[in-house]
Amino acid sequence: MKKYNFYSGPAILPPVVFQQAAKAVIELDDIGLSLIEISHRSKEFQAVVDEAVQHVQELFHLNADQKVLFLQGGATMQFCQIPYNILNSDEKAAYLDIGSWSKKAIKEAKIFGNVEVIASSADKNYSYLPKTYTIPSDATYFHITTNETIHGLQMQDIPQSPVPLIADMSSDIFSRELDGKQFSLIYAGAQKNIGPSGATLVVVNERMLGKVSRQIPTILDYRNHIKDGSLHNTPSTFSIYVCLLTLRWIREQGGLTVIEQRNISKAAKLYAEIDRNVLFEGTVAREDRSLMNVCWKVLRPELEEPFHAFAKENGCVGIKGHRSVGGLRASIYNAMPVKGVELLVELMQEFERKNA
Ligand SMILES: *Cc1c(COP(=O)(O)O)cnc(C)c1O
């Protein structure tokens, strides 16, 4: 039985993407070779990179200074690669602390320069987004996490920043219509909403680069990846190809406005049930609820494990909070069909009938 995958990442992708990827692993477009054996410098693979870059440019409405890269090392590598390339040791970067991932980004930035955490929701266990803060105009950049995967928070509005804005969009990239021109740097590990693990999408405004006085190792210097078109060394060819398939799928669905509407209605169904059901309670401030990672808890903790097991037995896997926070979490990325959410809601209702 095909199960619905609610895991946070690696995560669900559209069935058609799995089919096309499987086919390309056997043979790419009738070329007599598998996708995973061809050279990253072949014209066939170059076409893959070119098309993937073009989709990203169009979906984010980028300008010519904004370079699209497919790198490796995950979003975690970006936590250090960004300050390495952009933050001088006597300069200051501003960070918003809204959960586990932003905390990790802050820790790495401190290695390279000064960090000012301008607001934090650590006081309430990251159950809300700080709303009142001032972005210092003398900061080199301002770093945000648009969606906190672990705590289930999502920024509904992107802040207006007087300094270059940098965003970790790992878990909500291409989940909604956004103007990428607002950002000086965007990064996302592929494995949440656009592909399998292996590739990291980075969109960097090249005007930000070349301003630090330290030496940067060749492989970590964005300028080398820009110059070599993401082919400085052997990239994660399979992951990039599957990202391309997902980007095509987004276009075929009607683009980001269609995807966004679908995400809004899927999340609304699930939150409505969490709010209605006497056994459950949402764990984050309503106005900050993520459309991607829905977090809640069971009011009687002894029922948490049984609910998790019940969902799993009935085809919904991965409904478990991150090990660091507990509770329940359903990741409902772009590829989660409405039917998957409807099944989960039915299971919540049935569990209530049996246990309330
Ligand atoms: C998953 C995640 C990361 C880490 O991604 P890796 O690719 O595993 O390094 C960073 N930030 C956010 C918001 C995430 O969801």
GROMACS .gro file of C-alpha atoms and ligand atoms in nm:
model
  371
    1MET     CA    1   0.000   0.000   0.000
    2LYS     CA    2   0.130   0.345  -0.093
    3LYS     CA    3   0.156   0.552   0.222
    4TYR     CA    4   0.127   0.925   0.274
    5ASN     CA    5   0.463   1.064   0.381
    6PHE     CA    6   0.436   1.340   0.643
    7TYR     CA    7   0.806   1.337   0.730
    8SER     CA    8   0.983   1.672   0.736
    9GLY     CA    9   1.273   1.583   0.509
   10PRO     CA   10   1.372   1.398   0.302
   11ALA     CA   11   1.012   1.436   0.213
   12ILE     CA   12   0.727   1.364  -0.021
   13LEU     CA   13   0.759   1.451  -0.391
   14PRO     CA   14   0.494   1.428  -0.666
   15PRO     CA   15   0.439   1.070  -0.793
   16VAL     CA   16   0.509   1.181  -1.149
   17VAL     CA   17   0.849   1.310  -1.036
   18PHE     CA   18   0.933   0.969  -0.888
   19GLN     CA   19   0.826   0.800  -1.213
   20GLN     CA   20   1.026   1.034  -1.436
   21ALA     CA   21   1.330   1.013  -1.207
   22ALA     CA   22   1.315   0.633  -1.207
   23LYS     CA   23   1.298   0.630  -1.584
   24ALA     CA   24   1.596   0.866  -1.618
   25VAL     CA   25   1.802   0.649  -1.384
   26ILE     CA   26   1.755   0.369  -1.639
   27GLU     CA   27   1.794   0.592  -1.943
   28LEU     CA   28   1.785   0.968  -1.983
   29ASP     CA   29   1.574   1.089  -2.278
   30ASP     CA   30   1.669   0.804  -2.517
   31ILE     CA   31   2.039   0.888  -2.513
   32GLY     CA   32   2.143   0.531  -2.435
   33LEU     CA   33   2.288   0.629  -2.097
   34SER     CA   34   2.161   0.665  -1.745
   35LEU     CA   35   2.126   1.007  -1.590
   36ILE     CA   36   2.355   0.898  -1.308
   37GLU     CA   37   2.640   0.781  -1.529
   38ILE     CA   38   2.670   1.077  -1.765
   39SER     CA   39   2.935   1.344  -1.719
   40HIS     CA   40   2.834   1.655  -1.535
   41ARG     CA   41   3.007   1.833  -1.822
   42SER     CA   42   2.804   1.661  -2.095
   43LYS     CA   43   2.570   1.869  -2.307
   44GLU     CA   44   2.279   1.665  -2.171
   45PHE     CA   45   2.356   1.756  -1.814
   46GLN     CA   46   2.431   2.116  -1.903
   47ALA     CA   47   2.077   2.134  -2.042
   48VAL     CA   48   1.945   2.006  -1.708
   49VAL     CA   49   2.128   2.276  -1.511
   50ASP     CA   50   2.031   2.548  -1.758
   51GLU     CA   51   1.663   2.463  -1.746
   52ALA     CA   52   1.659   2.428  -1.365
   53VAL     CA   53   1.826   2.770  -1.330
   54GLN     CA   54   1.576   2.923  -1.569
   55HIS     CA   55   1.278   2.790  -1.372
   56VAL     CA   56   1.424   2.932  -1.049
   57GLN     CA   57   1.483   3.270  -1.215
   58GLU     CA   58   1.128   3.282  -1.341
   59LEU     CA   59   0.956   3.154  -1.027
   60PHE     CA   60   1.143   3.408  -0.812
   61HIS     CA   61   1.132   3.692  -1.073
   62LEU     CA   62   1.509   3.743  -1.034
   63ASN     CA   63   1.722   4.016  -1.184
   64ALA     CA   64   2.055   3.972  -1.364
   65ASP     CA   65   2.267   4.022  -1.050
   66GLN     CA   66   2.101   3.730  -0.875
   67LYS     CA   67   2.287   3.411  -0.954
   68VAL     CA   68   2.129   3.069  -0.913
   69LEU     CA   69   2.357   2.795  -0.783
   70PHE     CA   70   2.313   2.429  -0.700
   71LEU     CA   71   2.570   2.351  -0.432
   72GLN     CA   72   2.630   2.076  -0.178
   73GLY     CA   73   2.662   2.059   0.199
   74GLY     CA   74   2.298   2.130   0.274
   75ALA     CA   75   2.148   2.440   0.429
   76THR     CA   76   2.380   2.366   0.720
   77MET     CA   77   2.683   2.447   0.507
   78GLN     CA   78   2.522   2.780   0.419
   79PHE     CA   79   2.515   2.871   0.789
   80CYS     CA   80   2.893   2.912   0.764
   81GLN     CA   81   2.942   2.979   0.392
   82ILE     CA   82   2.733   3.295   0.408
   83PRO     CA   83   2.930   3.477   0.681
   84TYR     CA   84   3.256   3.335   0.541
   85ASN     CA   85   3.186   3.514   0.211
   86ILE     CA   86   2.998   3.820   0.330
   87LEU     CA   87   3.075   3.918   0.691
   88ASN     CA   88   3.405   4.086   0.777
   89SER     CA   89   3.536   4.010   1.125
   90ASP     CA   90   3.486   4.370   1.242
   91GLU     CA   91   3.134   4.390   1.100
   92LYS     CA   92   2.798   4.299   1.246
   93ALA     CA   93   2.521   4.079   1.113
   94ALA     CA   94   2.163   4.088   1.246
   95TYR     CA   95   1.978   3.761   1.304
   96LEU     CA   96   1.623   3.680   1.403
   97ASP     CA   97   1.611   3.384   1.641
   98ILE     CA   98   1.290   3.189   1.588
   99GLY     CA   99   1.399   2.832   1.655
  100SER     CA  100   1.647   2.551   1.623
  101TRP     CA  101   1.758   2.630   1.270
  102SER     CA  102   1.812   3.000   1.324
  103LYS     CA  103   2.005   2.916   1.642
  104LYS     CA  104   2.241   2.700   1.438
  105ALA     CA  105   2.285   2.975   1.180
  106ILE     CA  106   2.367   3.223   1.457
  107LYS     CA  107   2.625   2.991   1.611
  108GLU     CA  108   2.818   2.965   1.284
  109ALA     CA  109   2.804   3.336   1.202
  110LYS     CA  110   2.969   3.414   1.536
  111ILE     CA  111   3.280   3.236   1.412
  112PHE     CA  112   3.328   3.502   1.144
  113GLY     CA  113   3.210   3.832   1.285
  114ASN     CA  114   2.979   4.004   1.529
  115VAL     CA  115   2.623   3.886   1.555
  116GLU     CA  116   2.332   4.081   1.698
  117VAL     CA  117   2.025   3.873   1.772
  118ILE     CA  118   1.767   4.146   1.731
  119ALA     CA  119   1.471   3.944   1.857
  120SER     CA  120   1.408   3.594   1.983
  121SER     CA  121   1.110   3.381   2.077
  122ALA     CA  122   1.320   3.144   2.288
  123ASP     CA  123   1.136   3.280   2.598
  124LYS     CA  124   0.824   3.089   2.494
  125ASN     CA  125   0.993   2.787   2.346
  126TYR     CA  126   0.966   2.925   1.992
  127SER     CA  127   0.588   2.914   1.986
  128TYR     CA  128   0.549   3.252   1.813
  129LEU     CA  129   0.734   3.493   1.585
  130PRO     CA  130   0.873   3.814   1.735
  131LYS     CA  131   0.694   4.108   1.567
  132THR     CA  132   0.852   4.418   1.713
  133TYR     CA  133   1.218   4.467   1.644
  134THR     CA  134   1.444   4.715   1.475
  135ILE     CA  135   1.685   4.604   1.208
  136PRO     CA  136   2.008   4.796   1.267
  137SER     CA  137   2.100   4.999   0.961
  138ASP     CA  138   2.471   4.941   1.026
  139ALA     CA  139   2.442   4.562   0.994
  140THR     CA  140   2.606   4.398   0.693
  141TYR     CA  141   2.298   4.182   0.645
  142PHE     CA  142   1.982   4.064   0.818
  143HIS     CA  143   1.919   3.689   0.836
  144ILE     CA  144   1.575   3.532   0.867
  145THR     CA  145   1.433   3.181   0.858
  146THR     CA  146   1.109   3.206   0.662
  147ASN     CA  147   0.974   2.878   0.797
  148GLU     CA  148   1.088   2.703   1.115
  149THR     CA  149   1.049   2.339   1.026
  150ILE     CA  150   1.083   2.203   1.379
  151HIS     CA  151   0.856   2.443   1.567
  152GLY     CA  152   0.599   2.498   1.291
  153LEU     CA  153   0.631   2.875   1.248
  154GLN     CA  154   0.615   3.061   0.919
  155MET     CA  155   0.665   3.429   0.842
  156GLN     CA  156   0.350   3.545   0.666
  157ASP     CA  157   0.513   3.870   0.561
  158ILE     CA  158   0.872   3.921   0.463
  159PRO     CA  159   1.014   4.211   0.666
  160GLN     CA  160   1.122   4.530   0.492
  161SER     CA  161   1.492   4.550   0.562
  162PRO     CA  162   1.719   4.856   0.538
  163VAL     CA  163   2.015   4.619   0.489
  164PRO     CA  164   2.060   4.318   0.257
  165LEU     CA  165   1.816   4.043   0.349
  166ILE     CA  166   1.925   3.679   0.367
  167ALA     CA  167   1.674   3.398   0.403
  168ASP     CA  168   1.686   3.032   0.492
  169MET     CA  169   1.388   2.903   0.293
  170SER     CA  170   1.470   2.535   0.326
  171SER     CA  171   1.123   2.426   0.426
  172ASP     CA  172   0.896   2.666   0.239
  173ILE     CA  173   1.077   2.745  -0.083
  174PHE     CA  174   0.836   2.765  -0.376
  175SER     CA  175   0.538   2.704  -0.151
  176ARG     CA  176   0.398   3.050  -0.227
  177GLU     CA  177   0.434   3.342  -0.462
  178LEU     CA  178   0.728   3.557  -0.351
  179ASP     CA  179   0.939   3.824  -0.515
  180GLY     CA  180   1.296   3.695  -0.493
  181LYS     CA  181   1.427   4.044  -0.568
  182GLN     CA  182   1.370   4.134  -0.200
  183PHE     CA  183   1.657   3.908  -0.102
  184SER     CA  184   2.031   3.938  -0.137
  185LEU     CA  185   2.069   3.569  -0.068
  186ILE     CA  186   1.822   3.282  -0.051
  187TYR     CA  187   1.917   2.927   0.037
  188ALA     CA  188   1.740   2.596   0.076
  189GLY     CA  189   1.836   2.233   0.111
  190ALA     CA  190   1.652   2.053  -0.170
  191GLN     CA  191   1.508   1.773   0.039
  192LYS     CA  192   1.209   1.950   0.192
  193ASN     CA  193   1.011   2.093  -0.094
  194ILE     CA  194   1.196   2.057  -0.423
  195GLY     CA  195   1.392   1.736  -0.450
  196PRO     CA  196   1.592   1.461  -0.284
  197SER     CA  197   1.881   1.541  -0.051
  198GLY     CA  198   2.214   1.623  -0.209
  199ALA     CA  199   2.165   1.962  -0.370
  200THR     CA  200   2.135   2.300  -0.200
  201LEU     CA  201   1.975   2.582  -0.392
  202VAL     CA  202   2.144   2.919  -0.342
  203VAL     CA  203   2.038   3.244  -0.504
  204VAL     CA  204   2.302   3.506  -0.439
  205ASN     CA  205   2.324   3.866  -0.549
  206GLU     CA  206   2.679   3.892  -0.680
  207ARG     CA  207   2.703   4.254  -0.567
  208MET     CA  208   2.733   4.116  -0.210
  209LEU     CA  209   3.053   3.930  -0.294
  210GLY     CA  210   3.422   4.021  -0.298
  211LYS     CA  211   3.398   4.253   0.000
  212VAL     CA  212   3.554   4.048   0.278
  213SER     CA  213   3.922   4.077   0.355
  214ARG     CA  214   3.980   3.716   0.459
  215GLN     CA  215   4.088   3.443   0.221
  216ILE     CA  216   3.811   3.205   0.126
  217PRO     CA  217   3.888   2.842   0.032
  218THR     CA  218   3.819   2.789  -0.339
  219ILE     CA  219   3.528   2.549  -0.292
  220LEU     CA  220   3.354   2.780  -0.043
  221ASP     CA  221   3.386   3.096  -0.249
  222TYR     CA  222   3.052   3.165  -0.421
  223ARG     CA  223   3.234   3.351  -0.699
  224ASN     CA  224   3.396   3.028  -0.818
  225HIS     CA  225   3.060   2.853  -0.836
  226ILE     CA  226   2.910   3.147  -1.024
  227LYS     CA  227   3.201   3.151  -1.268
  228ASP     CA  228   3.170   2.777  -1.329
  229GLY     CA  229   2.791   2.767  -1.343
  230SER     CA  230   2.749   2.526  -1.048
  231LEU     CA  231   2.997   2.290  -1.215
  232HIS     CA  232   3.311   2.391  -1.028
  233ASN     CA  233   3.340   2.036  -0.900
  234THR     CA  234   3.112   1.736  -0.955
  235PRO     CA  235   2.770   1.845  -0.833
  236SER     CA  236   2.491   1.622  -0.706
  237THR     CA  237   2.366   1.542  -1.055
  238PHE     CA  238   2.078   1.317  -0.955
  239SER     CA  239   1.944   1.564  -0.700
  240ILE     CA  240   1.965   1.854  -0.945
  241TYR     CA  241   1.779   1.653  -1.207
  242VAL     CA  242   1.499   1.567  -0.966
  243CYS     CA  243   1.480   1.934  -0.863
  244LEU     CA  244   1.431   2.015  -1.231
  245LEU     CA  245   1.146   1.762  -1.254
  246THR     CA  246   0.979   1.918  -0.949
  247LEU     CA  247   1.021   2.269  -1.088
  248ARG     CA  248   0.858   2.157  -1.413
  249TRP     CA  249   0.577   2.002  -1.209
  250ILE     CA  250   0.521   2.334  -1.029
  251ARG     CA  251   0.488   2.505  -1.367
  252GLU     CA  252   0.250   2.239  -1.492
  253GLN     CA  253   0.028   2.282  -1.187
  254GLY     CA  254  -0.020   2.644  -1.289
  255GLY     CA  255   0.269   2.802  -1.101
  256LEU     CA  256   0.309   2.933  -0.749
  257THR     CA  257  -0.025   3.107  -0.712
  258VAL     CA  258  -0.202   2.775  -0.770
  259ILE     CA  259   0.040   2.591  -0.540
  260GLU     CA  260  -0.006   2.858  -0.273
  261GLN     CA  261  -0.386   2.836  -0.281
  262ARG     CA  262  -0.366   2.461  -0.249
  263ASN     CA  263  -0.125   2.489   0.046
  264ILE     CA  264  -0.356   2.738   0.219
  265SER     CA  265  -0.656   2.511   0.187
  266LYS     CA  266  -0.469   2.196   0.293
  267ALA     CA  267  -0.331   2.364   0.606
  268ALA     CA  268  -0.673   2.516   0.688
  269LYS     CA  269  -0.832   2.170   0.691
  270LEU     CA  270  -0.572   2.032   0.927
  271TYR     CA  271  -0.565   2.328   1.166
  272ALA     CA  272  -0.946   2.333   1.175
  273GLU     CA  273  -0.945   1.973   1.294
  274ILE     CA  274  -0.672   2.037   1.553
  275ASP     CA  275  -0.880   2.327   1.690
  276ARG     CA  276  -1.207   2.130   1.687
  277ASN     CA  277  -1.087   1.795   1.819
  278VAL     CA  278  -1.105   1.767   2.201
  279LEU     CA  279  -0.792   1.551   2.214
  280PHE     CA  280  -0.558   1.792   2.041
  281GLU     CA  281  -0.417   2.140   2.070
  282GLY     CA  282  -0.201   2.348   1.835
  283THR     CA  283   0.136   2.450   1.975
  284VAL     CA  284   0.206   2.783   1.802
  285ALA     CA  285   0.043   3.127   1.787
  286ARG     CA  286  -0.236   3.113   1.531
  287GLU     CA  287  -0.112   3.402   1.319
  288ASP     CA  288   0.230   3.239   1.288
  289ARG     CA  289   0.118   2.889   1.196
  290SER     CA  290   0.318   2.727   0.920
  291LEU     CA  291   0.142   2.604   0.607
  292MET     CA  292   0.422   2.350   0.563
  293ASN     CA  293   0.492   2.198   0.905
  294VAL     CA  294   0.184   2.168   1.121
  295CYS     CA  295   0.271   2.115   1.489
  296TRP     CA  296   0.033   2.014   1.763
  297LYS     CA  297   0.011   1.804   2.073
  298VAL     CA  298  -0.217   1.550   2.236
  299LEU     CA  299  -0.370   1.697   2.552
  300ARG     CA  300  -0.339   1.362   2.729
  301PRO     CA  301   0.029   1.280   2.671
  302GLU     CA  302  -0.030   0.907   2.723
  303LEU     CA  303  -0.229   0.910   2.397
  304GLU     CA  304   0.050   1.055   2.187
  305GLU     CA  305   0.226   0.731   2.107
  306PRO     CA  306  -0.102   0.544   2.041
  307PHE     CA  307  -0.215   0.819   1.801
  308HIS     CA  308   0.113   0.809   1.621
  309ALA     CA  309   0.086   0.430   1.589
  310PHE     CA  310  -0.279   0.454   1.476
  311ALA     CA  311  -0.191   0.704   1.202
  312LYS     CA  312   0.096   0.488   1.087
  313GLU     CA  313  -0.114   0.170   1.075
  314ASN     CA  314  -0.357   0.357   0.854
  315GLY     CA  315  -0.110   0.484   0.600
  316CYS     CA  316   0.003   0.820   0.743
  317VAL     CA  317   0.371   0.799   0.829
  318GLY     CA  318   0.597   1.057   0.991
  319ILE     CA  319   0.341   1.231   1.217
  320LYS     CA  320   0.588   1.287   1.494
  321GLY     CA  321   0.742   1.602   1.634
  322HIS     CA  322   1.116   1.654   1.599
  323ARG     CA  323   1.305   1.464   1.866
  324SER     CA  324   1.407   1.794   2.027
  325VAL     CA  325   1.051   1.920   2.086
  326GLY     CA  326   0.819   1.616   2.094
  327GLY     CA  327   0.448   1.640   2.018
  328LEU     CA  328   0.311   1.578   1.672
  329ARG     CA  329   0.402   1.730   1.340
  330ALA     CA  330   0.265   1.676   0.992
  331SER     CA  331   0.474   1.815   0.709
  332ILE     CA  332   0.241   1.896   0.423
  333TYR     CA  333   0.472   2.023   0.154
  334ASN     CA  334   0.365   2.109  -0.202
  335ALA     CA  335   0.349   1.744  -0.307
  336MET     CA  336   0.115   1.632  -0.026
  337PRO     CA  337  -0.220   1.576  -0.195
  338VAL     CA  338  -0.541   1.710  -0.040
  339LYS     CA  339  -0.646   1.346  -0.002
  340GLY     CA  340  -0.350   1.282   0.230
  341VAL     CA  341  -0.459   1.564   0.458
  342GLU     CA  342  -0.822   1.446   0.443
  343LEU     CA  343  -0.719   1.096   0.546
  344LEU     CA  344  -0.522   1.234   0.841
  345VAL     CA  345  -0.822   1.444   0.949
  346GLU     CA  346  -1.048   1.134   0.933
  347LEU     CA  347  -0.802   0.941   1.147
  348MET     CA  348  -0.798   1.222   1.402
  349GLN     CA  349  -1.178   1.210   1.417
  350GLU     CA  350  -1.186   0.834   1.452
  351PHE     CA  351  -0.923   0.849   1.726
  352GLU     CA  352  -1.137   1.103   1.909
  353ARG     CA  353  -1.445   0.877   1.887
  354LYS     CA  354  -1.246   0.592   2.038
  355ASN     CA  355  -1.065   0.784   2.309
  356ALA     CA  356  -1.250   1.100   2.412
  357LIG     C1  357   1.630   2.107   0.724
  357LIG     C2  358   1.665   2.246   0.749
  357LIG     C3  359   1.798   2.289   0.752
  357LIG     C4  360   1.915   2.194   0.739
  357LIG     O1  361   1.920   2.143   0.613
  357LIG     P1  362   2.035   2.040   0.568
  357LIG     O2  363   2.015   2.036   0.422
  357LIG     O3  364   2.008   1.912   0.639
  357LIG     O4  365   2.165   2.097   0.609
  357LIG     C5  366   1.823   2.424   0.771
  357LIG     N1  367   1.723   2.513   0.784
  357LIG     C6  368   1.593   2.476   0.781
  357LIG     C7  369   1.487   2.578   0.795
  357LIG     C8  370   1.561   2.342   0.763
  357LIG     O5  371   1.432   2.304   0.759
   0.00000   0.00000   0.00000
